[in-house]
Tab-separated table of C-alpha atoms in Angstrom:
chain	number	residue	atom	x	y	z
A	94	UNK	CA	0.000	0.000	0.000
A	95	UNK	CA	0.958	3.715	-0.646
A	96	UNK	CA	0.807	6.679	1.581
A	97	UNK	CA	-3.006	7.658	1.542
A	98	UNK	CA	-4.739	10.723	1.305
A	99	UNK	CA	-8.050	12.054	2.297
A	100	UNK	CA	-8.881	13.243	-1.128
A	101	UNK	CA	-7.850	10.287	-3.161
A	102	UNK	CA	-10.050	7.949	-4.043
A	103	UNK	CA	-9.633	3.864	-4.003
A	104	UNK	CA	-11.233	1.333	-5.487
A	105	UNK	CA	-12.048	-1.164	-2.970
A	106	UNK	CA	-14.429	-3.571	-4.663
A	107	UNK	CA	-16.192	-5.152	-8.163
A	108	UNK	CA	-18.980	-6.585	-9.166
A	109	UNK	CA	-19.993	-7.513	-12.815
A	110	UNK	CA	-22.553	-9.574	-14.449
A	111	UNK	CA	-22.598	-10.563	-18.206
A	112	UNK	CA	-23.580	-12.796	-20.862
A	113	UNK	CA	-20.126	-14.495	-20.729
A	114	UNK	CA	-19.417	-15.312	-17.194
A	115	UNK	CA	-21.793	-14.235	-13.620
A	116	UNK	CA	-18.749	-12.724	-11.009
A	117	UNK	CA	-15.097	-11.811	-11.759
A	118	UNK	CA	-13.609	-15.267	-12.104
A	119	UNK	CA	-16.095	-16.390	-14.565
A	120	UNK	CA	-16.151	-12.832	-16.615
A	121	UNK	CA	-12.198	-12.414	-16.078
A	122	UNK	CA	-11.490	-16.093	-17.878
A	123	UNK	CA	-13.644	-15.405	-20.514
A	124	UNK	CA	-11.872	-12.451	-21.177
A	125	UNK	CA	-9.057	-13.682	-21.577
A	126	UNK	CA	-10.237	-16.567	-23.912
A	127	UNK	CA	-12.148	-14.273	-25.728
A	128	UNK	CA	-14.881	-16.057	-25.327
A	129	UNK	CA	-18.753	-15.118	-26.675
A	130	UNK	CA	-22.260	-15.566	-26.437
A	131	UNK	CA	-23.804	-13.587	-29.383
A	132	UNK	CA	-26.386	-15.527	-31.352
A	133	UNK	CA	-30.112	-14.517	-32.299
A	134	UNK	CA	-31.735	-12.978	-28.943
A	135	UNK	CA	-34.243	-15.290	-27.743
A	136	UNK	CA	-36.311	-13.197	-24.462
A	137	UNK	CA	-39.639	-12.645	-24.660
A	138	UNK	CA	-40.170	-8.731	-26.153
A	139	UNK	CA	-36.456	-8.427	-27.958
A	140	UNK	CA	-37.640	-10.099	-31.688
A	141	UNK	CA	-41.320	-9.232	-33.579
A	142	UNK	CA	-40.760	-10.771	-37.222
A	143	UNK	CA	-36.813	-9.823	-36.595
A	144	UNK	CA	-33.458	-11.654	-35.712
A	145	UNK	CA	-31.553	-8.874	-33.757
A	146	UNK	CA	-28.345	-10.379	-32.625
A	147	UNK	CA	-26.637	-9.465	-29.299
A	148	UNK	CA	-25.156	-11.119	-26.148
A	149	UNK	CA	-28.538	-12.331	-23.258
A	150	UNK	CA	-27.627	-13.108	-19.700
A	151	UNK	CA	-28.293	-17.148	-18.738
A	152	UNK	CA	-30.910	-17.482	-16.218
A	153	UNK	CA	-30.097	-16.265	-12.486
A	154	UNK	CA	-31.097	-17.468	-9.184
A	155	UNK	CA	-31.464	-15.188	-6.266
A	156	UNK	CA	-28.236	-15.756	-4.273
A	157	UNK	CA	-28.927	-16.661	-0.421
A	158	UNK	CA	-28.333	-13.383	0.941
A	159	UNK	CA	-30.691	-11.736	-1.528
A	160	UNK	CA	-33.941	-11.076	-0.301
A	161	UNK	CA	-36.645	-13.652	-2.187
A	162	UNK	CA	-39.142	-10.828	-2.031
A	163	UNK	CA	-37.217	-7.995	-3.546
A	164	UNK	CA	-36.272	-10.332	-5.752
A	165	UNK	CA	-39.699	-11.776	-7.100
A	166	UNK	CA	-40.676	-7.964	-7.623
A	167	UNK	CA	-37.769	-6.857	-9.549
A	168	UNK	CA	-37.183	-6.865	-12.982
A	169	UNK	CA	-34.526	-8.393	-15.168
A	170	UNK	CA	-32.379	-5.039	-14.419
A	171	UNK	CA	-33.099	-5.201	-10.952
A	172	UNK	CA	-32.073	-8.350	-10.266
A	173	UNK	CA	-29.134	-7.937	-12.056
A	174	UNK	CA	-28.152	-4.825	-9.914
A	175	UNK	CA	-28.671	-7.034	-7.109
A	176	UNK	CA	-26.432	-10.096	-7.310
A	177	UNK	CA	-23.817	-7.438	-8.916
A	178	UNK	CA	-23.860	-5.223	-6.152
A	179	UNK	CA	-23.452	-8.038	-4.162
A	180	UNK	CA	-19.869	-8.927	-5.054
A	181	UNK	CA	-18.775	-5.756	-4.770
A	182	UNK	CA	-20.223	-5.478	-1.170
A	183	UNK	CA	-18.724	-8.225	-0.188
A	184	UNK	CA	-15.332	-7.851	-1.886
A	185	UNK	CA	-15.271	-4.653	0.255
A	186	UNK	CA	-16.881	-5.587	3.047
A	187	UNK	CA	-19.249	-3.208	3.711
A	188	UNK	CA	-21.310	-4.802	6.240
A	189	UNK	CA	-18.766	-3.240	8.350
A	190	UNK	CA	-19.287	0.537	7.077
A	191	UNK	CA	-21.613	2.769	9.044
A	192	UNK	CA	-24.391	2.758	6.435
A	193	UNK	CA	-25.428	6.541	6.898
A	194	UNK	CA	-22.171	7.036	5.200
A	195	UNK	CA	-22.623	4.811	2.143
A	196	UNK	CA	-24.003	6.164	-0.671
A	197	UNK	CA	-25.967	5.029	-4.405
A	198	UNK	CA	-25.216	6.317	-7.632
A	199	UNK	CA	-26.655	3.358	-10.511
A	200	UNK	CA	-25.476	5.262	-13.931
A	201	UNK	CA	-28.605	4.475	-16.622
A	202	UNK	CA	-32.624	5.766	-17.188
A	203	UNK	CA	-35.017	4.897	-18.889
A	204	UNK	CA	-33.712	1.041	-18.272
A	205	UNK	CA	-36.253	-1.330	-18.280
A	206	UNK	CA	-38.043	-0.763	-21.772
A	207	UNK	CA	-38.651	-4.061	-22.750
A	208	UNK	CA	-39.934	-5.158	-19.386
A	209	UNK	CA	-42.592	-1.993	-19.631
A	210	UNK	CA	-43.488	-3.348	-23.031
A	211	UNK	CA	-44.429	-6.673	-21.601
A	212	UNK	CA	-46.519	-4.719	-19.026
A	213	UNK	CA	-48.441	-3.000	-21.638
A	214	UNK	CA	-49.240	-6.183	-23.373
A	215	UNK	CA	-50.183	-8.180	-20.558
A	216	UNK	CA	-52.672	-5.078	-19.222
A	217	UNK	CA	-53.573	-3.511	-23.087
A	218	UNK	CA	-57.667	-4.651	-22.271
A	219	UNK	CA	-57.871	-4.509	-18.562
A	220	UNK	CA	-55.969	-1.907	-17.730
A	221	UNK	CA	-58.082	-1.909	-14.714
A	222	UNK	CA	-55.921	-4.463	-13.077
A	223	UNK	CA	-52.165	-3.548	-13.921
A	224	UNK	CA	-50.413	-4.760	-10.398
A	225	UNK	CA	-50.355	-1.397	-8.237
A	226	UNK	CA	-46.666	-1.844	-7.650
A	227	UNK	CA	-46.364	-0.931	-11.263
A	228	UNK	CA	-46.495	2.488	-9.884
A	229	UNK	CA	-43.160	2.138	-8.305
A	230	UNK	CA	-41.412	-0.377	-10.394
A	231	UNK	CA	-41.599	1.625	-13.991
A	232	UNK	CA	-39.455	4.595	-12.267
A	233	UNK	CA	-35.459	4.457	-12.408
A	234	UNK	CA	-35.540	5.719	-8.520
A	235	UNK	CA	-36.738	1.860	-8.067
A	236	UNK	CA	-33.478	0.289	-8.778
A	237	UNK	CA	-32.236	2.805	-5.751
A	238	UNK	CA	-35.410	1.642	-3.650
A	239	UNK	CA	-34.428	-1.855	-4.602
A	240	UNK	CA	-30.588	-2.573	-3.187
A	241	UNK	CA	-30.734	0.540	-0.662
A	242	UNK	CA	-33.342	-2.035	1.154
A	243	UNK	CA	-31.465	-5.141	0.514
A	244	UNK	CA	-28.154	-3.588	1.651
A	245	UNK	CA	-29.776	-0.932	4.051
A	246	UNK	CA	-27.746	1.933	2.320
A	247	UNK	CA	-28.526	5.148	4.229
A	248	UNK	CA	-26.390	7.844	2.694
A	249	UNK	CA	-28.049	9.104	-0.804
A	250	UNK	CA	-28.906	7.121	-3.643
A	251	UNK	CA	-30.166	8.499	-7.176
A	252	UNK	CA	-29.781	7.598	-10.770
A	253	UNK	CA	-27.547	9.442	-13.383
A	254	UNK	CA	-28.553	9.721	-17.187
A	255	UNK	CA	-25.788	9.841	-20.000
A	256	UNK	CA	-26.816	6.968	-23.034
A	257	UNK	CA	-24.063	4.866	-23.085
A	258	UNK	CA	-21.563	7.043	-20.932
A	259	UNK	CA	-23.913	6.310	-17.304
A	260	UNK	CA	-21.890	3.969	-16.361
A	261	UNK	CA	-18.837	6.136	-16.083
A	262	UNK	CA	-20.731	9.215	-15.336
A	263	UNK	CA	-21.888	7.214	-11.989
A	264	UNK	CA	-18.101	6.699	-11.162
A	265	UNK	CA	-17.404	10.317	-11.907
A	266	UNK	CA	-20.123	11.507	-9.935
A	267	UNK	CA	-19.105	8.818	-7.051
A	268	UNK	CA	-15.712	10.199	-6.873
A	269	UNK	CA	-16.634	13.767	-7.005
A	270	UNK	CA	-19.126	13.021	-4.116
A	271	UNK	CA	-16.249	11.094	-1.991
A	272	UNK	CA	-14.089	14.236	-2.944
A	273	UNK	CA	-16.325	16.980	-1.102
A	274	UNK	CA	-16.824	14.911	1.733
A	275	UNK	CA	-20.621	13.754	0.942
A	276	UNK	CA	-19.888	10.087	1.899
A	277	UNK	CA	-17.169	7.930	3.139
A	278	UNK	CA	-17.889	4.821	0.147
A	279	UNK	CA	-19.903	5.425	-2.885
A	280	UNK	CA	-21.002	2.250	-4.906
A	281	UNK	CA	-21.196	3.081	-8.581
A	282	UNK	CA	-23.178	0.756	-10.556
A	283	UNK	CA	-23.820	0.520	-14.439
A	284	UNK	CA	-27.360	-0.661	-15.044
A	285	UNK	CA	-28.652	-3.086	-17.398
A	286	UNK	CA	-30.354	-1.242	-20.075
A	287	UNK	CA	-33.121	-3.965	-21.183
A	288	UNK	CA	-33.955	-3.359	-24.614
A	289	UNK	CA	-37.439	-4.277	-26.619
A	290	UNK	CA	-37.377	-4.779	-30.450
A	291	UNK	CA	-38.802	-1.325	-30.823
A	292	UNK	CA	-35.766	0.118	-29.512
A	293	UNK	CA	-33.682	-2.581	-31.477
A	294	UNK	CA	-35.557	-1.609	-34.147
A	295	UNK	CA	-34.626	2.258	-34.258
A	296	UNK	CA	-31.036	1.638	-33.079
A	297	UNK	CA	-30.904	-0.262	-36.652
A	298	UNK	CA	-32.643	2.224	-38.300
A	299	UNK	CA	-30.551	4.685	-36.902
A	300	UNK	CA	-27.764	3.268	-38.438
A	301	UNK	CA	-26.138	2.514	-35.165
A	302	UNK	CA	-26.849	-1.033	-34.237
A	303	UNK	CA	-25.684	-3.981	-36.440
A	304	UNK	CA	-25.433	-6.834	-38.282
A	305	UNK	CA	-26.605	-6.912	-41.419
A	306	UNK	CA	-23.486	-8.066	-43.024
A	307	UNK	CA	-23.402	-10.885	-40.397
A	308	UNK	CA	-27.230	-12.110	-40.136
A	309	UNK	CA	-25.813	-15.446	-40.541
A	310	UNK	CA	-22.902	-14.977	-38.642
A	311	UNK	CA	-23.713	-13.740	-35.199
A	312	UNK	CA	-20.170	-14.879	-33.986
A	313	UNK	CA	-18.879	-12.757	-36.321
A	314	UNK	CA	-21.038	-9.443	-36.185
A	315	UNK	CA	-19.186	-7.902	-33.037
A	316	UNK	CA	-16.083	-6.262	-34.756
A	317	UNK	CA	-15.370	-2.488	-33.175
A	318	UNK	CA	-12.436	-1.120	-35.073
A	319	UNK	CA	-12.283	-3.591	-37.944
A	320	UNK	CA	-12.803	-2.790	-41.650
A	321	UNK	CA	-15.726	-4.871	-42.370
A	322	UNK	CA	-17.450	-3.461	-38.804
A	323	UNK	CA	-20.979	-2.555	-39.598
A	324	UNK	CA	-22.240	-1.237	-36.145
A	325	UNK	CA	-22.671	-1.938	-32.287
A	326	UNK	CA	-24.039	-5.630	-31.384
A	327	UNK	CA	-26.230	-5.052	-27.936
A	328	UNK	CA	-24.830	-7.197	-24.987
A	329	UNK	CA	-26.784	-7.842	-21.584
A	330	UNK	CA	-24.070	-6.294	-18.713
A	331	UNK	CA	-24.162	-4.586	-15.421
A	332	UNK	CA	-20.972	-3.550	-13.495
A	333	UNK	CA	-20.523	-2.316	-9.541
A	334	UNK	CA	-17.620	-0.335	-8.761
A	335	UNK	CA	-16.760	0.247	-5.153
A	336	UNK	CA	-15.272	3.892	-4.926
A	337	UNK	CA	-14.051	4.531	-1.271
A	338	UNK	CA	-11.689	7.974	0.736
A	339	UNK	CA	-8.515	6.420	0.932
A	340	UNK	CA	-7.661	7.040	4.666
A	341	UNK	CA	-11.292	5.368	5.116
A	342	UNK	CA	-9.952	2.761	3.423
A	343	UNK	CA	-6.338	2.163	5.280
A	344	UNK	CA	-8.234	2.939	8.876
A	345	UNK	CA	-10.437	-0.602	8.490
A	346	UNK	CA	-7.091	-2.366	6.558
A	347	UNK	CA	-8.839	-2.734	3.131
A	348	UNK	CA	-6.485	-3.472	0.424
A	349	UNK	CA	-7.930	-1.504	-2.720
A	350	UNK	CA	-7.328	-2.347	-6.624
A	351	UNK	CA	-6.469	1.063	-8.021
A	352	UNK	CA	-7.503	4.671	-7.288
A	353	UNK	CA	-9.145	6.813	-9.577
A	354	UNK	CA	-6.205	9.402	-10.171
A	355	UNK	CA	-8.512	11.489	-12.916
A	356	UNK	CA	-11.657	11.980	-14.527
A	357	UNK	CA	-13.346	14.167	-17.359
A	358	UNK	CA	-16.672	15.037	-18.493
A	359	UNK	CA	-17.139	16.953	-21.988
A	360	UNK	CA	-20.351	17.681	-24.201
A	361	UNK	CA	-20.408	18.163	-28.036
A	362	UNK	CA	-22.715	20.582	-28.101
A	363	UNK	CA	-24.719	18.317	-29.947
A	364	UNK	CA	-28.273	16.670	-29.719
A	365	UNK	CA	-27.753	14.248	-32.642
A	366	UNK	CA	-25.786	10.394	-32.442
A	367	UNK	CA	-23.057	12.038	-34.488
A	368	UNK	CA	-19.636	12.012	-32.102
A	369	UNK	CA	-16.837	14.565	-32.005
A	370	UNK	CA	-13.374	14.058	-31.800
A	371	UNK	CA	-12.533	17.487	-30.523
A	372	UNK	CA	-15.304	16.426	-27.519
A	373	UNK	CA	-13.703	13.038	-27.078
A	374	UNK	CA	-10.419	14.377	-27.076
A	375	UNK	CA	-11.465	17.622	-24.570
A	376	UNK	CA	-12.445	14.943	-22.486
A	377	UNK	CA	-9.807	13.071	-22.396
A	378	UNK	CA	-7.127	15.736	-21.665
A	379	UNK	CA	-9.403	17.161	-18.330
A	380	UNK	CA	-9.331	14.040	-17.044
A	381	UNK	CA	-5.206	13.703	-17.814
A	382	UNK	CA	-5.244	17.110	-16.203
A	383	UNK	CA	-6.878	16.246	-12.612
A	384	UNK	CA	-4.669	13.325	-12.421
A	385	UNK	CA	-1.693	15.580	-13.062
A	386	UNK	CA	0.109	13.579	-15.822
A	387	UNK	CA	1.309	13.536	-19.309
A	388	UNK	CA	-0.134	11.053	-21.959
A	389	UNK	CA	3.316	9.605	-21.851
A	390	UNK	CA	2.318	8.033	-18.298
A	391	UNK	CA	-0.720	6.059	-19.946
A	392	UNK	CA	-0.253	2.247	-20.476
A	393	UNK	CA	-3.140	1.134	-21.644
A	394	UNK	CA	-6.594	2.545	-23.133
A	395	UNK	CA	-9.468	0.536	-22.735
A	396	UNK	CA	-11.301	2.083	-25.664
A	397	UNK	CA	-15.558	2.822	-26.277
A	398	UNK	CA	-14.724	0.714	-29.185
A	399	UNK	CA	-18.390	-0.309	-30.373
A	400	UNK	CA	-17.632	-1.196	-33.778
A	401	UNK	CA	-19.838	2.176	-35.309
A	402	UNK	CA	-18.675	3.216	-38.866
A	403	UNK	CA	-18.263	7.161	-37.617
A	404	UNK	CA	-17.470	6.228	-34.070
A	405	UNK	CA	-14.686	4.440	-34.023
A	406	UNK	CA	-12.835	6.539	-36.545
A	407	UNK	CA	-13.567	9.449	-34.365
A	408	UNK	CA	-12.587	7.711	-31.136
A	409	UNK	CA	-8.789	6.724	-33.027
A	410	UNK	CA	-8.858	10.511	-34.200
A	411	UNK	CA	-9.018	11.303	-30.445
A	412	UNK	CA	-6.557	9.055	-29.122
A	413	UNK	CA	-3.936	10.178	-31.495
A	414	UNK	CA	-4.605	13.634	-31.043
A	415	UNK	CA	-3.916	13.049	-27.457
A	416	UNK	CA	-0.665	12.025	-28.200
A	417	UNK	CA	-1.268	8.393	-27.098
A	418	UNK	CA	-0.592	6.309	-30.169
A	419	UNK	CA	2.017	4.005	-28.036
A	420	UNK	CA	-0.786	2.833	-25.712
A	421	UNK	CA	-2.227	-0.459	-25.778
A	422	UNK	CA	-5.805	-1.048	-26.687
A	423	UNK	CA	-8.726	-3.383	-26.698
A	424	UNK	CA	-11.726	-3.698	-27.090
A	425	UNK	CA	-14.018	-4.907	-24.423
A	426	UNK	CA	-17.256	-4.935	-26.527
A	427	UNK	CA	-16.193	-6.884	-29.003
A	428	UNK	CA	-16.224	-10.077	-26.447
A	429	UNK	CA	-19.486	-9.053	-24.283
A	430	UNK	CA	-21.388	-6.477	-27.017
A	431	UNK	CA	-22.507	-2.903	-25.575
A	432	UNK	CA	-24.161	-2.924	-22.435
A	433	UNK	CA	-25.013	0.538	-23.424
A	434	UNK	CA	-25.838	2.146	-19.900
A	435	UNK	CA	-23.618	-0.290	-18.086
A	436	UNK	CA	-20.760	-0.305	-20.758
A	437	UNK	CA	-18.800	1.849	-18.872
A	438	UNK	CA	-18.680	0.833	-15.472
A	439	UNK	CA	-18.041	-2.895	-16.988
A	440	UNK	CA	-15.009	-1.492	-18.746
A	441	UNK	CA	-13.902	-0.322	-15.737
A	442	UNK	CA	-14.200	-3.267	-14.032
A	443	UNK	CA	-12.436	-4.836	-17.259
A	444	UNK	CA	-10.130	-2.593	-17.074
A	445	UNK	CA	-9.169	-3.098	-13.179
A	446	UNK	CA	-9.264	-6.691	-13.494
A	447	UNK	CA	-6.429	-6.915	-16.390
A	448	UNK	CA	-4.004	-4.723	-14.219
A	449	UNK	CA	-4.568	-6.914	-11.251
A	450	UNK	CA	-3.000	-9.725	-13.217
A	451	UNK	CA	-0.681	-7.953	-15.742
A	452	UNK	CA	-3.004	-9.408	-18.693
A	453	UNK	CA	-4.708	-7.648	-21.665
A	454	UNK	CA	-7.457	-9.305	-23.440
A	455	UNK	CA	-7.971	-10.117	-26.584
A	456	UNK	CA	-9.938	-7.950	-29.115
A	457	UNK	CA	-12.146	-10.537	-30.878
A	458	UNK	CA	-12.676	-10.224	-34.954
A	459	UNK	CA	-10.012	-7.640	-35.154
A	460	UNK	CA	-9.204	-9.305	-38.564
A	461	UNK	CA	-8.339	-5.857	-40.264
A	462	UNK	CA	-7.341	-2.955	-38.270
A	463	UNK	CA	-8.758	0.570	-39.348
A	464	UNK	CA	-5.300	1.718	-37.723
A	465	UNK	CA	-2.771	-0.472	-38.186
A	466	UNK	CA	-0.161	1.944	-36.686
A	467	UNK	CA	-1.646	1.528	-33.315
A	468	UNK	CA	-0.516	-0.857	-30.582
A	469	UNK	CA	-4.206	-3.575	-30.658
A	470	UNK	CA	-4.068	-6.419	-28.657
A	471	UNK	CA	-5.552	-8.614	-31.242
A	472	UNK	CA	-6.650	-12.465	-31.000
A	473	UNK	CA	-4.785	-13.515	-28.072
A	474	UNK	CA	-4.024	-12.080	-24.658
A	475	UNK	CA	-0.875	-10.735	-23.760
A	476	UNK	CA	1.513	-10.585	-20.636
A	477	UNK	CA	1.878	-6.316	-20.128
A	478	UNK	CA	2.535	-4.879	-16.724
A	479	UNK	CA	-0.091	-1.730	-16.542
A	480	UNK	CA	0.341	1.285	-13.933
A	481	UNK	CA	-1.977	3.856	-15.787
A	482	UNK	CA	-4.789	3.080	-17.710
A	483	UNK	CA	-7.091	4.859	-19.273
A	484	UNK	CA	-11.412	4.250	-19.722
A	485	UNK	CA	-13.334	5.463	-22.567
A	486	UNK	CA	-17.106	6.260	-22.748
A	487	UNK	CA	-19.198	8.237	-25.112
A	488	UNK	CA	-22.917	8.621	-25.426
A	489	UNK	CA	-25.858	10.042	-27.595
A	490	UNK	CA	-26.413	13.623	-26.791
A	491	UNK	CA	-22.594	14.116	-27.277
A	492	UNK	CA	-21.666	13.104	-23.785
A	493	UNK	CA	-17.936	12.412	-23.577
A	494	UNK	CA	-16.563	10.670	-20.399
A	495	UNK	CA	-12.969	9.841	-19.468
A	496	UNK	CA	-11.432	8.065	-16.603
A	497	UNK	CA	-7.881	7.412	-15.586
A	498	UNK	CA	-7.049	4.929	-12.663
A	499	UNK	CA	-3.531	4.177	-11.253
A	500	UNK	CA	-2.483	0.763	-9.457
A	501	UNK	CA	-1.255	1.711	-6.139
């Protein structure tokens, strides 16, 4: 351990749920293998006369500690947040924290879209008898209401909008609320976004979800960075990051896997999907700024990397305008798709997990670089001590989030 300070900021536990592994040994060996589980989307409400592909979650049980009745009322995002938030409570043991001093922040709204589509078929001719805890569930304020019961959190708790950059936004906000004293441990969590086909269906009209080049190919579809890309490929995630004051942190003997050293938060300006790589790269430097060092310093870029025609040529712009063409990169998406509100905040955990053990992933179907100059990791891991890393988000809206973290 280092010398600590009260205005640093550790990171003192994970959680993560995916489609390729429930828990960070399962999703940490599938990383590395570059293992998949994109195919045609089989829950109810995601297909109506489609075949969207994307990444789905195997069924979950409640684990013991979970409450069977919070459970049986949640939805498919809650319960997610649940058994996620569990690992990274445990992993930091925060049954031991005075829970007045633990605060919420789940990154993601408007979540649970196909799960209110289901409602409105099930209710469409007797509307009359919709279940009255509808009322509560259909609000993002639920998920709070949810695992601030289960884990009798009593600091604050509230939800944070920003497309596909919540996830980080809830870790910037976390740290930002550690920094000015508003809580001792703030739990950051990346919510599922559950998608319906209507929203499938505009994403692919927009242009921004794929595959039609892959239709028959669904192994094959996920491809951020590569020539024959052809857009994002949805994946079911949620990540729980555990962001806790340093000397809070020493004073129970907590060991911690990195601190956030630096953050940034830049807009485009811009209502439309469209990104910017004067935003991206704006957002990148404030967050080099706050941690006080040079893009020299930075190891390793875990990149947004969705596989989007215009996005990932604008994210590469970015990064080389930033002076940090000698970094390594990856692509996280391309082996669980784009958790979209939880992207993130899975990253992050992705990104925290590979310094623990000196080990970058794999970037699957990297076949044909758009960049060849840069420094991929392409279809197998590799050994690479990391110190500095750097985690890219972007959303719709032109929200631009960068987040630098530092092993101690």
């Amino acid at each position: 351990m280092t010398n600590s300070s009260s205005s640093e900021v550790w990171v003192t536990g994970v959680g993560v749920t995916s489609a390729i592994g429930q828990g960070q040994e399962a999703f940490a060996e599938a990383l590395f293998q570059g293992s998949h589980a994109f195919g045609i989307m089989q829950r109810q409400g995601r297909q109506k006369e489609s075949s969207f592909i994307g990444a789905e979650l195997p069924p979950m049980s409640p684990p013991a500690r979970i409450s069977t009745r919070l459970w049986r009322g949640a939805s498919l995002t809650g319960q997610a947040a649940l058994v996620t938030l569990l690992e990274a409570w445990d992993e930091a043991k925060l049954d031991h924290v005075d829970p007045t001093r633990i605060g919420l922040i789940i990154g993601g709204s408007n979540v649970q879209q196909r799960e209110q589509l289901l409602t409105y078929d099930q209710y469409a001719d007797r509307p009359l008898y919709v279940r009255p805890t509808y009322g509560l569930a259909f609000m993002d304020s639920d998920l709070c209401g949810i695992c601030t019961e289960q884990f009798s959190i009593k600091g604050f708790a509230y939800t944070i909008g920003g497309a596909s950059a919540s996830g980080q936004a809830a870790v910037i906000a976390g740290a930002e609320a550690i920094r000015t004293g508003q809580a001792d441990v703030v739990i950051a969590l990346g919510a599922l976004m559950d998608l319906s086909y209507i929203e499938c269906q505009a994403l692919r009209s927009l242009g921004a979800m794929g595959s039609d080049r892959y239709a028959d190919d669904p192994a094959a579809a996920c491809r951020p960075f590569d020539r024959l890309r052809d857009g994002f490929i949805y994946g079911e995630a949620c990540g729980a990051v555990v962001l806790e004051r340093a000397d809070h942190a020493v004073s129970r003997g907590h060991k911690a896997y990195a601190r956030i050293a630096g953050w940034g938060l830049a807009m485009d300006g811009n209502r439309n999907p469209n990104p910017s790589a004067e935003g991206e790269s704006r957002a990148i430097h404030h967050a080099m700024a706050s941690a006080g060092i040079s893009s020299t310093e930075i190891d390793y870029i875990n990149t947004h990397g969705t596989g989007s025609l215009v996005g990932d040529e604008t994210e590469l712009q970015a990064i080389r305008a930033c002076g940090l063409q000698h970094a390594y990169l990856n692509a996280t998406k391309s082996i669980i798709g784009h958790g979209l509100s939880a992207a993130g905040n899975v990253e992050l955990v992705a990104a925290l997990l590979q310094m623990k053990v000196s080990m970058l992933h794999p970037t699957r179907n990297l076949a044909d670089p758009i960049d060849t100059e840069l420094r991929w990791v392409l279809g197998e891991p590799i050994k690479q001590d990391i110190r500095t890393a750097l985690n890219l988000s972007m959303g719709f809206g032109g929200i631009n989030t960068a987040v630098i973290v530092q092993r101690l």
